[in-house]
Amino acid sequence: MSEIKKLIEALPKAELHLHIEGSLEPELMFALAKRNGISIAYSTIEEIHQAYQFENLQDFLDIYYAGMSVLINEQDFYDLTWAYLIKCHEQNIKHVEIFFDPQGHTTRGVAFSTALFGIDKALKKGFSEFGISSKTIMCFLRHLSEEDALITLNEAKDFLPLIDGVGLDSSEVGNPPSKFKNVFASAREMGLKLVAHAGEEGPPSYVEEALFLLNIDRLDHGNRAMESESLIEELKTRQIALTVCPLSNLKLGVVADLKSHPLKSMLDQGLLATVNSDDPSYFGGYLNDNYFAIQEALNLTKEQIVTLIKNSFTGSFLGDEQRNKYLNEIDNYLKNNA
Ligand code: ADE
Ligand code: ZN
């Protein structure tokens, strides 16, 4: 294995853009379908792999929402989250800020609390067994109305100790951040952190709305912000972290190939870019696979990899003490392995 791959594996990392429902591996999907007596569209792993070929975001979302239909009971959400945390442990991921899509479950009759409690129980075990710290971010589905999002935020009020932030995901084009201005303002008043997917497929104006109308603390994807000098300047000045997802971008046609991915240019322009896996079960790789692929495609240097990994902690919602602890661990590793 190359030096740089060893470094990627060895350094402690944070993952800031991970949809827990997107970590549902085919094997677990089959097992849960059987356990819950639910029929799914596939009978073999082979068929699943054939189905996971996407032209764009919507192609993926249709399959992603169908996939989550096997998640019914608290135990299912626990098993899902625990499987992801085992991957984190294997990949030396020390801190995770995971998304879940409550409306993807409540619209099917699964209670908000069922999903949240199952996820939370696994996250607590992840901390006690592996020392992996975590934050939980509930995303609003942007293809639904703001009224629906407000109802969901209202449901979250009973569980605020378990929730750290809100996000915005699903079909981007035609559902601009401005549609969710009020619900984001309410979430802010409740003390929650704010993030939003913007500039994945949507135009730079969506990133602008996320920054100026929603007042986000962090930007998910943000690729198309690179089309605007003034947005780049704003992101740089505010030191807004971008949660970039290379293999996702490739699989959803956001970039034609990884060699044309904007990650290097983001770093060159002083943006706080991070690497993440988005929906690893659907896009063919967990966090380290994303680092390996983008490092190779863009020929990123050791220094650039260290910057990206440090950014994952700097851009996290950890408090200063914990953030500095992880950053020091990275420096110590580099000092001892120079
Ligand atoms: N939901 C899960 N993954 C997503 C993505 N990459 N973009 C928008 N919504 C999503
Ligand atoms: Zn995402």
XYZ file of N, CA, C and O in Angstrom, residues 211-334:
496
model
N -26.929 30.442 2.302
C -26.043 31.273 3.131
C -26.751 32.499 3.698
O -26.572 32.847 4.864
N -27.535 33.155 2.861
C -28.087 34.456 3.273
C -29.519 34.390 3.796
O -29.918 35.236 4.573
N -30.300 33.386 3.349
C -31.689 33.301 3.834
C -31.839 32.277 4.950
O -32.591 32.478 5.893
N -31.122 31.166 4.843
C -31.228 30.147 5.899
C -30.173 30.352 6.978
O -30.292 29.825 8.067
N -29.119 31.093 6.639
C -28.009 31.303 7.584
C -27.375 30.016 8.061
O -27.156 29.816 9.270
N -27.062 29.154 7.119
C -26.498 27.842 7.472
C -25.116 27.972 8.140
O -24.367 28.913 7.881
N -24.826 26.961 8.966
C -23.515 26.885 9.615
C -22.534 26.062 8.786
O -21.323 26.120 9.000
N -23.086 25.223 7.891
C -22.215 24.360 7.077
C -22.956 24.035 5.785
O -24.190 23.977 5.782
N -22.200 23.829 4.725
C -22.792 23.612 3.396
C -22.539 22.176 2.931
O -21.385 21.734 2.875
N -23.608 21.458 2.591
C -23.455 20.092 2.101
C -23.314 20.089 0.583
O -24.171 20.629 -0.117
N -22.243 19.518 0.103
C -21.801 19.537 -1.304
C -21.222 20.916 -1.637
O -20.079 21.184 -1.347
N -22.023 21.767 -2.261
C -21.529 23.112 -2.582
C -20.706 23.181 -3.858
O -20.115 24.221 -4.156
N -20.697 22.085 -4.643
C -19.853 22.073 -5.852
C -20.077 23.291 -6.740
O -19.131 23.900 -7.230
N -21.355 23.638 -6.926
C -21.632 24.688 -7.918
C -21.384 26.100 -7.386
O -21.473 27.067 -8.145
N -21.021 26.184 -6.107
C -20.584 27.496 -5.581
C -19.328 27.943 -6.317
O -19.033 29.146 -6.397
N -18.599 26.954 -6.862
C -17.339 27.268 -7.546
C -17.560 28.075 -8.829
O -16.614 28.579 -9.410
N -18.836 28.187 -9.255
C -19.125 28.984 -10.450
C -19.203 30.471 -10.129
O -19.356 31.302 -11.024
N -19.136 30.832 -8.846
C -19.325 32.240 -8.473
C -18.186 32.752 -7.587
O -18.010 32.279 -6.460
N -17.471 33.730 -8.096
C -16.371 34.347 -7.337
C -16.849 34.892 -5.995
O -16.201 34.742 -4.968
N -18.022 35.546 -6.024
C -18.483 36.189 -4.791
C -18.897 35.148 -3.742
O -18.704 35.344 -2.543
N -19.445 34.008 -4.202
C -19.798 32.950 -3.246
C -18.544 32.337 -2.632
O -18.500 32.057 -1.434
N -17.539 32.138 -3.459
C -16.279 31.570 -2.951
C -15.732 32.497 -1.861
O -15.323 32.050 -0.784
N -15.777 33.784 -2.138
C -15.287 34.777 -1.178
C -16.084 34.709 0.132
O -15.518 34.737 1.225
N -17.398 34.603 -0.001
C -18.267 34.558 1.187
C -17.987 33.298 2.026
O -17.890 33.363 3.257
N -17.861 32.168 1.343
C -17.597 30.899 2.049
C -16.250 30.949 2.761
O -16.094 30.435 3.866
N -15.301 31.616 2.097
C -13.963 31.731 2.666
C -13.982 32.662 3.884
O -13.453 32.332 4.940
N -14.606 33.796 3.724
C -14.648 34.774 4.818
C -15.335 34.197 6.049
O -14.865 34.335 7.165
N -16.472 33.530 5.812
C -17.208 32.975 6.957
C -16.602 31.662 7.444
O -17.069 31.112 8.431
N -15.615 31.123 6.689
C -15.046 29.798 6.984
C -16.149 28.756 7.176
O -16.182 28.003 8.168
N -17.060 28.739 6.202
C -18.122 27.734 6.176
C -17.530 26.440 5.610
O -16.941 26.449 4.527
N -17.673 25.352 6.358
C -17.154 24.075 5.851
C -18.054 23.531 4.747
O -19.283 23.677 4.803
N -17.437 22.919 3.747
C -18.173 22.245 2.666
C -18.001 20.742 2.859
O -16.873 20.261 2.977
N -19.120 20.019 2.912
C -19.015 18.561 3.034
C -19.112 17.956 1.632
O -20.190 17.752 1.096
N -17.956 17.689 1.078
C -17.858 17.251 -0.316
C -17.867 15.718 -0.364
O -17.290 15.065 0.516
N -18.525 15.160 -1.378
C -18.714 13.705 -1.451
C -18.300 13.201 -2.827
O -19.136 13.080 -3.737
N -17.014 12.888 -3.007
C -16.502 12.585 -4.345
C -17.191 11.414 -5.066
O -17.619 11.569 -6.213
N -17.294 10.244 -4.402
C -17.879 9.097 -5.120
C -19.358 9.310 -5.402
O -19.872 8.878 -6.438
N -20.044 10.004 -4.500
C -21.443 10.361 -4.744
C -21.539 11.243 -5.991
O -22.361 11.008 -6.886
N -20.681 12.252 -6.059
C -20.695 13.173 -7.199
C -20.464 12.416 -8.512
O -21.090 12.717 -9.528
N -19.588 11.426 -8.446
C -19.305 10.643 -9.650
C -20.524 9.796 -10.038
O -20.972 9.805 -11.183
N -21.087 9.107 -9.034
C -22.189 8.176 -9.318
C -23.465 8.899 -9.741
O -24.297 8.335 -10.449
N -23.637 10.156 -9.308
C -24.859 10.891 -9.657
C -24.644 11.844 -10.835
O -25.517 12.653 -11.152
N -23.476 11.753 -11.466
C -23.231 12.584 -12.642
C -23.035 14.062 -12.342
O -23.157 14.908 -13.233
N -22.738 14.383 -11.079
C -22.443 15.789 -10.722
C -21.098 16.191 -11.344
O -20.905 17.343 -11.728
N -20.183 15.216 -11.434
C -18.942 15.414 -12.203
C -18.850 14.282 -13.237
O -19.334 13.177 -12.986
N -18.255 14.591 -14.379
C -18.156 13.593 -15.452
C -17.139 12.519 -15.074
O -17.317 11.337 -15.380
N -16.078 12.925 -14.425
C -15.095 11.970 -13.895
C -14.391 12.629 -12.713
O -14.461 13.854 -12.545
N -13.720 11.798 -11.901
C -13.128 12.361 -10.674
C -11.985 13.322 -10.978
O -11.686 14.208 -10.174
N -11.383 13.173 -12.147
C -10.287 14.090 -12.494
C -10.793 15.522 -12.678
O -10.030 16.481 -12.561
N -12.076 15.665 -12.970
C -12.606 17.023 -13.125
C -13.339 17.494 -11.859
O -14.093 18.472 -11.879
N -13.111 16.776 -10.753
C -13.770 17.167 -9.502
C -13.156 18.460 -8.949
O -11.940 18.645 -8.992
N -13.987 19.382 -8.407
C -13.466 20.677 -7.943
C -12.760 20.669 -6.577
O -12.354 21.738 -6.109
N -12.583 19.509 -5.951
C -12.047 19.508 -4.584
C -10.695 20.220 -4.459
O -10.485 21.011 -3.531
N -9.810 19.954 -5.402
C -8.485 20.570 -5.306
C -8.595 22.087 -5.439
O -7.946 22.841 -4.693
N -9.413 22.496 -6.361
C -9.603 23.930 -6.563
C -10.221 24.580 -5.306
O -9.875 25.701 -4.928
N -11.111 23.852 -4.640
C -11.686 24.362 -3.380
C -10.565 24.621 -2.362
O -10.522 25.661 -1.713
N -9.672 23.637 -2.241
C -8.554 23.794 -1.291
C -7.647 24.943 -1.718
O -7.245 25.776 -0.900
N -7.343 24.990 -3.014
C -6.446 26.040 -3.525
C -7.012 27.432 -3.239
O -6.259 28.380 -3.042
N -8.336 27.525 -3.221
C -8.955 28.840 -3.006
C -9.229 29.124 -1.527
O -9.903 30.096 -1.191
N -8.731 28.253 -0.670
C -8.836 28.521 0.771
C -10.158 28.139 1.405
O -10.481 28.598 2.506
N -10.934 27.279 0.724
C -12.208 26.847 1.317
C -11.985 25.691 2.288
O -11.054 24.891 2.122
N -12.859 25.617 3.280
C -12.761 24.580 4.307
C -13.484 23.316 3.798
O -14.571 22.978 4.257
N -12.857 22.650 2.835
C -13.483 21.468 2.225
C -13.180 20.219 3.034
O -12.091 20.089 3.607
N -14.151 19.320 3.077
C -13.981 18.034 3.767
C -14.404 16.907 2.817
O -15.127 17.158 1.845
N -13.972 15.691 3.116
C -14.328 14.527 2.287
C -15.301 13.638 3.065
O -15.099 13.405 4.263
N -16.329 13.156 2.385
C -17.393 12.386 3.035
C -17.963 11.342 2.062
O -17.719 11.418 0.862
N -18.783 10.424 2.621
C -19.252 9.330 1.746
C -20.725 9.445 1.326
O -21.145 8.695 0.443
N -21.518 10.303 1.962
C -22.908 10.564 1.566
C -23.800 9.338 1.789
O -24.456 9.252 2.821
N -23.841 8.437 0.824
C -24.672 7.228 0.909
C -23.810 6.032 0.484
O -23.946 5.520 -0.634
N -22.907 5.598 1.361
C -21.850 4.674 0.934
C -22.337 3.356 0.336
O -21.692 2.809 -0.554
N -23.475 2.866 0.818
C -23.935 1.588 0.290
C -24.374 1.717 -1.172
O -24.302 0.764 -1.946
N -24.824 2.907 -1.537
C -25.320 3.118 -2.900
C -24.239 3.603 -3.860
O -24.380 3.472 -5.063
N -23.186 4.213 -3.296
C -22.201 4.862 -4.179
C -20.866 4.126 -4.233
O -19.907 4.605 -4.825
N -20.817 2.966 -3.565
C -19.645 2.104 -3.756
C -18.429 2.441 -2.920
O -17.314 2.123 -3.335
N -18.605 3.065 -1.772
C -17.428 3.255 -0.940
C -17.700 4.040 0.328
O -18.505 4.983 0.324
N -17.018 3.612 1.393
C -17.101 4.335 2.674
C -16.063 5.449 2.661
O -15.494 5.789 1.600
N -15.812 6.035 3.808
C -15.010 7.265 3.828
C -13.606 7.088 3.240
O -13.175 7.882 2.389
N -12.890 6.059 3.694
C -11.513 5.910 3.200
C -11.482 5.688 1.690
O -10.560 6.155 1.003
N -12.491 4.996 1.169
C -12.551 4.770 -0.283
C -12.699 6.109 -1.016
O -12.167 6.295 -2.106
N -13.439 7.033 -0.416
C -13.571 8.366 -1.009
C -12.240 9.102 -1.011
O -11.862 9.726 -2.005
N -11.522 9.021 0.116
C -10.195 9.650 0.171
C -9.254 9.027 -0.871
O -8.544 9.736 -1.585
N -9.240 7.683 -0.925
C -8.323 7.000 -1.863
C -8.613 7.444 -3.300
O -7.708 7.788 -4.056
N -9.906 7.417 -3.641
C -10.282 7.693 -5.038
C -9.950 9.131 -5.439
O -9.402 9.370 -6.522
N -10.244 10.072 -4.571
C -10.037 11.476 -4.954
C -8.553 11.836 -4.874
O -8.066 12.641 -5.676
N -7.835 11.215 -3.936
C -6.390 11.468 -3.860
C -5.733 11.044 -5.168
O -4.933 11.797 -5.743
N -6.121 9.861 -5.629
C -5.495 9.332 -6.844
C -5.892 10.168 -8.065
O -5.043 10.555 -8.865
N -7.180 10.471 -8.164
C -7.662 11.201 -9.348
C -7.036 12.591 -9.457
O -6.710 13.053 -10.544
N -6.889 13.266 -8.323
C -6.405 14.656 -8.358
C -4.931 14.757 -7.968
O -4.395 15.863 -7.887
N -4.339 13.582 -7.695
C -2.942 13.555 -7.285
C -2.699 14.486 -6.081
O -1.758 15.283 -6.076
N -3.570 14.370 -5.094
C -3.457 15.237 -3.909
C -2.194 14.881 -3.130
O -1.824 13.709 -3.022
N -1.553 15.897 -2.587
C -0.324 15.674 -1.829
C -0.659 15.239 -0.402
O -1.798 15.368 0.057
N 0.378 14.800 0.287
C 0.227 14.428 1.696
C -0.319 15.629 2.479
O -1.210 15.490 3.319
N 0.219 16.810 2.190
C -0.219 18.028 2.906
C -1.702 18.291 2.660
O -2.435 18.689 3.562
N -2.126 18.091 1.428
C -3.551 18.339 1.119
C -4.453 17.325 1.822
O -5.531 17.682 2.304
N -3.981 16.078 1.907
C -4.771 15.062 2.624
C -4.867 15.434 4.108
O -5.941 15.359 4.713
N -3.751 15.860 4.676
C -3.764 16.250 6.098
C -4.718 17.441 6.292
O -5.501 17.465 7.253
N -4.678 18.391 5.383
C -5.600 19.536 5.479
C -7.053 19.069 5.455
O -7.878 19.485 6.276
N -7.370 18.190 4.514
C -8.757 17.699 4.410
C -9.184 16.997 5.696
O -10.309 17.182 6.182
N -8.282 16.187 6.244
C -8.629 15.431 7.457
C -8.753 16.381 8.653
O -9.690 16.269 9.455
N -7.852 17.344 8.738
C -7.987 18.334 9.820
C -9.282 19.129 9.650
O -9.986 19.424 10.629
N -9.601 19.470 8.401
C -10.852 20.211 8.151
C -12.079 19.451 8.653
O -13.082 20.056 9.035
N -11.994 18.102 8.629
C -13.165 17.329 9.059
C -13.469 17.585 10.532
O -14.631 17.552 10.950
N -12.442 17.872 11.317
C -12.678 18.217 12.731
C -12.970 19.708 12.885
O -13.861 20.102 13.641
N -12.227 20.531 12.148
C -12.445 21.978 12.236
C -13.878 22.330 11.822
O -14.509 23.207 12.418
N -14.382 21.635 10.813
C -15.731 21.934 10.306
C -16.835 21.229 11.071
O -18.016 21.384 10.759
N -16.467 20.448 12.089
C -17.483 19.700 12.849
C -18.169 20.611 13.859
O -17.739 21.745 14.073
N -19.197 20.078 14.489
C -19.897 20.836 15.538
C -19.407 20.447 16.933
O -20.102 20.648 17.928
N -18.216 19.900 16.989
C -17.609 19.587 18.293
C -17.268 20.879 19.030
O -16.988 21.905 18.395
N -17.237 20.800 20.354
C -16.743 21.928 21.134
C -15.235 22.041 20.974
O -14.580 21.089 20.526
N -14.690 23.202 21.349
C -13.262 23.467 21.128
C -12.355 22.411 21.752
O -11.371 21.995 21.159
N -12.723 21.990 22.961
C -11.838 21.065 23.676
C -11.686 19.737 22.922
O -10.578 19.264 22.692
N -12.827 19.191 22.510
C -12.766 17.903 21.792
C -12.142 18.056 20.421
O -11.364 17.215 19.984
N -12.479 19.155 19.753
C -11.909 19.407 18.426
C -10.377 19.462 18.515
O -9.656 18.831 17.764
N -9.898 20.212 19.511
C -8.443 20.354 19.667
C -7.776 19.044 20.045
O -6.659 18.770 19.633
N -8.502 18.240 20.806
C -7.952 16.930 21.171
C -7.682 16.109 19.901
O -6.614 15.536 19.725
N -8.633 16.070 18.997
C -8.456 15.312 17.747
C -7.367 15.940 16.870
O -6.559 15.244 16.260
N -7.349 17.287 16.805
C -6.338 17.954 15.966
C -4.939 17.678 16.511
O -3.992 17.443 15.747
N -4.820 17.652 17.839
C -3.522 17.330 18.455
C -3.101 15.890 18.166
O -1.934 15.614 17.953
N -4.107 14.995 18.180
C -3.803 13.587 17.867
C -3.206 13.478 16.461
O -2.277 12.710 16.220
N -3.740 14.259 15.544
C -3.228 14.238 14.156
C -1.791 14.755 14.142
O -0.890 14.128 13.564
N -1.558 15.879 14.806
C -0.204 16.446 14.839
C 0.780 15.475 15.477
O 1.904 15.318 15.000
N 0.346 14.834 16.552
C 1.238 13.874 17.227
C 1.578 12.703 16.319
O 2.716 12.265 16.251
N 0.573 12.222 15.604
C 0.832 11.103 14.676
C 1.858 11.541 13.633
O 2.799 10.798 13.328
N 1.684 12.752 13.104
C 2.575 13.223 12.038
C 4.001 13.398 12.576
O 4.977 13.087 11.897
